[in-house]
Amino acid sequence: MTPAQKKIIEVSATVASAREQLLGKMTGRGTVIGLETFTYNADFLAASVAAGATQQTTTDIQADSDFLVLFMLAWGAGPTLNNSLLLNNIAATLQVGDNTTNRTFFSQPMMISNVCGNGGTPYIMPESKLIYARTRLTTVISNLRTDGQANFYQIGFSGLKVFYKGEPGQGV
């Protein structure tokens, strides 16, 4: 079995475990009646992040459900999107802030490949992270390149949308 096949099995097992633990369970927010696989993005694609620069963007969690982050993914390219060189070892740091709880994902900015996997292989979080509906995540990237090259980035937060009994649009 190849490493990629092993990772696919590991990812599938993580999602199945989360589903089994949540569906039908009573939580402080109500009874979980539905789970939907979903990915939110933090995009740094409209303009490149210059070498040595720091940029931030926001991602709004939809109002219809909470979101349980199970995996984080990263993609980076440079120097242009049209003629990009895929970066397997991204020389940049990442910090994510939850504006509802005023907490960050990490105690300090982390190297992207340490917390987002590498080249399409997701990072499986050691513990899932619940993000409340209507939350704004602020993602900050610092390009650590010293060769003057700007880069484009996209960070993915993959997991499950969590729907509760009595939530708008659920019909229960």
PDB file of C-alpha atoms in Angstrom:
ATOM      1  CA  MET A   1       0.000   0.000   0.000  1.00  0.00           C
ATOM      2  CA  THR A   2       1.372   3.398  -0.976  1.00  0.00           C
ATOM      3  CA  PRO A   3       1.674   6.285   1.511  1.00  0.00           C
ATOM      4  CA  ALA A   4      -1.103   8.131  -0.372  1.00  0.00           C
ATOM      5  CA  GLN A   5      -3.445   5.127  -0.025  1.00  0.00           C
ATOM      6  CA  LYS A   6      -2.643   4.918   3.694  1.00  0.00           C
ATOM      7  CA  LYS A   7      -3.434   8.627   4.103  1.00  0.00           C
ATOM      8  CA  ILE A   8      -6.787   8.208   2.314  1.00  0.00           C
ATOM      9  CA  ILE A   9      -7.718   5.396   4.707  1.00  0.00           C
ATOM     10  CA  GLU A  10      -6.640   7.521   7.693  1.00  0.00           C
ATOM     11  CA  VAL A  11      -8.697  10.525   6.505  1.00  0.00           C
ATOM     12  CA  SER A  12     -11.767   8.337   5.885  1.00  0.00           C
ATOM     13  CA  ALA A  13     -11.465   6.800   9.342  1.00  0.00           C
ATOM     14  CA  THR A  14     -11.248  10.248  10.944  1.00  0.00           C
ATOM     15  CA  VAL A  15     -14.435  11.442   9.210  1.00  0.00           C
ATOM     16  CA  ALA A  16     -16.278   8.196  10.054  1.00  0.00           C
ATOM     17  CA  SER A  17     -15.250   8.469  13.711  1.00  0.00           C
ATOM     18  CA  ALA A  18     -16.441  12.080  13.935  1.00  0.00           C
ATOM     19  CA  ARG A  19     -19.771  11.164  12.344  1.00  0.00           C
ATOM     20  CA  GLU A  20     -20.272   8.238  14.733  1.00  0.00           C
ATOM     21  CA  GLN A  21     -19.449  10.364  17.778  1.00  0.00           C
ATOM     22  CA  LEU A  22     -21.720  13.277  16.816  1.00  0.00           C
ATOM     23  CA  LEU A  23     -24.809  12.181  14.912  1.00  0.00           C
ATOM     24  CA  GLY A  24     -27.843  11.961  17.209  1.00  0.00           C
ATOM     25  CA  LYS A  25     -25.891  13.145  20.247  1.00  0.00           C
ATOM     26  CA  MET A  26     -27.152  15.864  22.565  1.00  0.00           C
ATOM     27  CA  THR A  27     -24.679  18.708  22.934  1.00  0.00           C
ATOM     28  CA  GLY A  28     -24.765  22.042  24.712  1.00  0.00           C
ATOM     29  CA  ARG A  29     -26.026  23.484  21.416  1.00  0.00           C
ATOM     30  CA  GLY A  30     -28.802  20.919  20.841  1.00  0.00           C
ATOM     31  CA  THR A  31     -29.208  17.468  19.305  1.00  0.00           C
ATOM     32  CA  VAL A  32     -27.049  16.898  16.230  1.00  0.00           C
ATOM     33  CA  ILE A  33     -29.374  15.943  13.374  1.00  0.00           C
ATOM     34  CA  GLY A  34     -27.113  16.347  10.367  1.00  0.00           C
ATOM     35  CA  LEU A  35     -23.498  16.436   9.276  1.00  0.00           C
ATOM     36  CA  GLU A  36     -22.205  17.582   5.912  1.00  0.00           C
ATOM     37  CA  THR A  37     -18.663  17.403   4.565  1.00  0.00           C
ATOM     38  CA  PHE A  38     -17.449  20.902   3.760  1.00  0.00           C
ATOM     39  CA  THR A  39     -14.305  22.984   3.196  1.00  0.00           C
ATOM     40  CA  TYR A  40     -13.825  26.675   3.918  1.00  0.00           C
ATOM     41  CA  ASN A  41     -10.941  28.518   2.216  1.00  0.00           C
ATOM     42  CA  ALA A  42      -8.632  31.322   3.208  1.00  0.00           C
ATOM     43  CA  ASP A  43      -7.435  32.673  -0.131  1.00  0.00           C
ATOM     44  CA  PHE A  44      -4.343  34.725  -0.849  1.00  0.00           C
ATOM     45  CA  LEU A  45      -4.909  34.508  -4.611  1.00  0.00           C
ATOM     46  CA  ALA A  46      -6.021  38.003  -5.661  1.00  0.00           C
ATOM     47  CA  ALA A  47      -2.515  39.354  -5.083  1.00  0.00           C
ATOM     48  CA  SER A  48       0.706  37.618  -4.204  1.00  0.00           C
ATOM     49  CA  VAL A  49       2.299  37.918  -0.779  1.00  0.00           C
ATOM     50  CA  ALA A  50       5.666  39.622  -1.284  1.00  0.00           C
ATOM     51  CA  ALA A  51       8.831  38.014   0.085  1.00  0.00           C
ATOM     52  CA  GLY A  52       9.239  39.090   3.696  1.00  0.00           C
ATOM     53  CA  ALA A  53       5.667  40.448   3.864  1.00  0.00           C
ATOM     54  CA  THR A  54       2.670  39.491   5.986  1.00  0.00           C
ATOM     55  CA  GLN A  55      -0.951  39.540   4.795  1.00  0.00           C
ATOM     56  CA  GLN A  56      -4.260  38.530   6.283  1.00  0.00           C
ATOM     57  CA  THR A  57      -7.662  37.525   4.997  1.00  0.00           C
ATOM     58  CA  THR A  58     -10.955  36.568   6.591  1.00  0.00           C
ATOM     59  CA  THR A  59     -13.265  33.596   6.167  1.00  0.00           C
ATOM     60  CA  ASP A  60     -16.876  33.767   7.363  1.00  0.00           C
ATOM     61  CA  ILE A  61     -18.473  30.589   8.711  1.00  0.00           C
ATOM     62  CA  GLN A  62     -22.008  30.314   7.357  1.00  0.00           C
ATOM     63  CA  ALA A  63     -24.975  30.998   9.646  1.00  0.00           C
ATOM     64  CA  ASP A  64     -26.760  27.685   8.980  1.00  0.00           C
ATOM     65  CA  SER A  65     -24.415  25.485  11.032  1.00  0.00           C
ATOM     66  CA  ASP A  66     -21.399  25.184  13.263  1.00  0.00           C
ATOM     67  CA  PHE A  67     -18.249  23.811  11.629  1.00  0.00           C
ATOM     68  CA  LEU A  68     -16.040  21.038  12.987  1.00  0.00           C
ATOM     69  CA  VAL A  69     -12.502  21.369  11.577  1.00  0.00           C
ATOM     70  CA  LEU A  70     -10.905  17.936  11.108  1.00  0.00           C
ATOM     71  CA  PHE A  71      -8.154  18.718   8.582  1.00  0.00           C
ATOM     72  CA  MET A  72      -6.113  21.631   7.328  1.00  0.00           C
ATOM     73  CA  LEU A  73      -4.665  21.854   3.827  1.00  0.00           C
ATOM     74  CA  ALA A  74      -2.265  24.265   2.155  1.00  0.00           C
ATOM     75  CA  TRP A  75      -1.356  25.143  -1.401  1.00  0.00           C
ATOM     76  CA  GLY A  76       1.300  27.600  -2.455  1.00  0.00           C
ATOM     77  CA  ALA A  77       2.599  28.748  -5.809  1.00  0.00           C
ATOM     78  CA  GLY A  78       4.848  31.364  -7.291  1.00  0.00           C
ATOM     79  CA  PRO A  79       5.717  33.538  -9.055  1.00  0.00           C
ATOM     80  CA  THR A  80       2.388  33.843 -10.936  1.00  0.00           C
ATOM     81  CA  LEU A  81      -0.869  31.919 -10.898  1.00  0.00           C
ATOM     82  CA  ASN A  82      -0.813  31.441 -14.690  1.00  0.00           C
ATOM     83  CA  ASN A  83       2.680  29.981 -14.752  1.00  0.00           C
ATOM     84  CA  SER A  84       2.984  28.657 -11.247  1.00  0.00           C
ATOM     85  CA  LEU A  85       5.573  26.484  -9.624  1.00  0.00           C
ATOM     86  CA  LEU A  86       3.860  24.341  -6.985  1.00  0.00           C
ATOM     87  CA  LEU A  87       5.582  24.776  -3.648  1.00  0.00           C
ATOM     88  CA  ASN A  88       5.939  21.501  -1.730  1.00  0.00           C
ATOM     89  CA  ASN A  89       7.813  23.000   1.204  1.00  0.00           C
ATOM     90  CA  ILE A  90       6.129  26.318   1.727  1.00  0.00           C
ATOM     91  CA  ALA A  91       8.464  28.867   3.325  1.00  0.00           C
ATOM     92  CA  ALA A  92       5.773  30.744   5.224  1.00  0.00           C
ATOM     93  CA  THR A  93       4.175  30.875   8.631  1.00  0.00           C
ATOM     94  CA  LEU A  94       0.477  30.714   9.436  1.00  0.00           C
ATOM     95  CA  GLN A  95      -1.739  31.873  12.280  1.00  0.00           C
ATOM     96  CA  VAL A  96      -5.520  31.530  12.423  1.00  0.00           C
ATOM     97  CA  GLY A  97      -7.702  33.499  14.813  1.00  0.00           C
ATOM     98  CA  ASP A  98     -11.308  32.790  15.811  1.00  0.00           C
ATOM     99  CA  ASN A  99     -12.907  36.230  16.167  1.00  0.00           C
ATOM    100  CA  THR A 100     -15.886  34.871  18.180  1.00  0.00           C
ATOM    101  CA  THR A 101     -13.843  33.303  20.976  1.00  0.00           C
ATOM    102  CA  ASN A 102     -10.788  35.567  20.509  1.00  0.00           C
ATOM    103  CA  ARG A 103      -8.568  32.485  20.456  1.00  0.00           C
ATOM    104  CA  THR A 104      -5.866  31.530  18.002  1.00  0.00           C
ATOM    105  CA  PHE A 105      -5.282  28.056  16.614  1.00  0.00           C
ATOM    106  CA  PHE A 106      -1.591  28.121  17.622  1.00  0.00           C
ATOM    107  CA  SER A 107       0.386  29.703  20.475  1.00  0.00           C
ATOM    108  CA  GLN A 108       2.499  31.466  17.845  1.00  0.00           C
ATOM    109  CA  PRO A 109       2.687  31.449  14.025  1.00  0.00           C
ATOM    110  CA  MET A 110       3.639  27.999  12.724  1.00  0.00           C
ATOM    111  CA  MET A 111       5.360  26.851   9.541  1.00  0.00           C
ATOM    112  CA  ILE A 112       2.531  26.033   7.130  1.00  0.00           C
ATOM    113  CA  SER A 113       3.678  22.478   6.375  1.00  0.00           C
ATOM    114  CA  ASN A 114       3.710  21.677  10.120  1.00  0.00           C
ATOM    115  CA  VAL A 115      -0.009  22.389  10.475  1.00  0.00           C
ATOM    116  CA  CYS A 116      -1.456  22.003   6.968  1.00  0.00           C
ATOM    117  CA  GLY A 117       0.249  18.969   5.504  1.00  0.00           C
ATOM    118  CA  ASN A 118       2.280  19.114   2.335  1.00  0.00           C
ATOM    119  CA  GLY A 119       1.438  19.116  -1.354  1.00  0.00           C
ATOM    120  CA  GLY A 120      -2.154  17.918  -1.160  1.00  0.00           C
ATOM    121  CA  THR A 121      -1.747  15.610   1.836  1.00  0.00           C
ATOM    122  CA  PRO A 122      -3.917  17.072   4.604  1.00  0.00           C
ATOM    123  CA  TYR A 123      -2.866  17.591   8.191  1.00  0.00           C
ATOM    124  CA  ILE A 124      -5.210  15.597  10.427  1.00  0.00           C
ATOM    125  CA  MET A 125      -5.780  17.654  13.536  1.00  0.00           C
ATOM    126  CA  PRO A 126      -5.038  15.751  16.768  1.00  0.00           C
ATOM    127  CA  GLU A 127      -8.349  17.016  18.143  1.00  0.00           C
ATOM    128  CA  SER A 128     -11.220  18.401  16.095  1.00  0.00           C
ATOM    129  CA  LYS A 129     -11.966  22.111  16.553  1.00  0.00           C
ATOM    130  CA  LEU A 130     -15.546  23.388  16.734  1.00  0.00           C
ATOM    131  CA  ILE A 131     -16.107  26.792  15.137  1.00  0.00           C
ATOM    132  CA  TYR A 132     -19.471  28.399  15.853  1.00  0.00           C
ATOM    133  CA  ALA A 133     -21.839  29.526  13.104  1.00  0.00           C
ATOM    134  CA  ARG A 134     -21.413  33.186  12.078  1.00  0.00           C
ATOM    135  CA  THR A 135     -17.767  33.190  13.199  1.00  0.00           C
ATOM    136  CA  ARG A 136     -15.123  35.092  11.280  1.00  0.00           C
ATOM    137  CA  LEU A 137     -11.722  33.420  11.024  1.00  0.00           C
ATOM    138  CA  THR A 138      -8.732  35.661  10.415  1.00  0.00           C
ATOM    139  CA  THR A 139      -5.839  33.923   8.653  1.00  0.00           C
ATOM    140  CA  VAL A 140      -2.403  35.548   8.636  1.00  0.00           C
ATOM    141  CA  ILE A 141       0.449  34.390   6.380  1.00  0.00           C
ATOM    142  CA  SER A 142       4.040  35.603   6.468  1.00  0.00           C
ATOM    143  CA  ASN A 143       6.141  34.823   3.386  1.00  0.00           C
ATOM    144  CA  LEU A 144       9.607  33.924   4.734  1.00  0.00           C
ATOM    145  CA  ARG A 145      11.332  33.741   1.353  1.00  0.00           C
ATOM    146  CA  THR A 146      14.554  35.712   1.146  1.00  0.00           C
ATOM    147  CA  ASP A 147      15.029  35.462  -2.632  1.00  0.00           C
ATOM    148  CA  GLY A 148      12.564  38.252  -3.373  1.00  0.00           C
ATOM    149  CA  GLN A 149       9.935  35.918  -4.821  1.00  0.00           C
ATOM    150  CA  ALA A 150       6.292  36.608  -4.064  1.00  0.00           C
ATOM    151  CA  ASN A 151       3.902  33.693  -3.619  1.00  0.00           C
ATOM    152  CA  PHE A 152       0.199  32.870  -3.747  1.00  0.00           C
ATOM    153  CA  TYR A 153      -1.423  30.742  -1.047  1.00  0.00           C
ATOM    154  CA  GLN A 154      -4.664  28.977  -0.265  1.00  0.00           C
ATOM    155  CA  ILE A 155      -5.454  27.423   3.106  1.00  0.00           C
ATOM    156  CA  GLY A 156      -8.305  24.925   3.420  1.00  0.00           C
ATOM    157  CA  PHE A 157     -10.225  24.099   6.582  1.00  0.00           C
ATOM    158  CA  SER A 158     -11.951  20.765   5.921  1.00  0.00           C
ATOM    159  CA  GLY A 159     -14.415  19.027   8.161  1.00  0.00           C
ATOM    160  CA  LEU A 160     -18.104  18.750   8.900  1.00  0.00           C
ATOM    161  CA  LYS A 161     -20.903  21.287   9.019  1.00  0.00           C
ATOM    162  CA  VAL A 162     -22.915  20.439  12.162  1.00  0.00           C
ATOM    163  CA  PHE A 163     -26.686  20.940  12.084  1.00  0.00           C
ATOM    164  CA  TYR A 164     -28.821  20.899  15.252  1.00  0.00           C
ATOM    165  CA  LYS A 165     -32.502  20.178  15.845  1.00  0.00           C
ATOM    166  CA  GLY A 166     -34.523  23.365  15.491  1.00  0.00           C
ATOM    167  CA  GLU A 167     -31.939  25.311  13.497  1.00  0.00           C
ATOM    168  CA  PRO A 168     -33.335  27.503  10.686  1.00  0.00           C
ATOM    169  CA  GLY A 169     -33.877  25.608   7.457  1.00  0.00           C
ATOM    170  CA  GLN A 170     -33.777  22.147   9.062  1.00  0.00           C
ATOM    171  CA  GLY A 171     -37.558  21.564   9.219  1.00  0.00           C
ATOM    172  CA  VAL A 172     -37.380  19.705  12.532  1.00  0.00           C
TER     173      VAL A 172
END
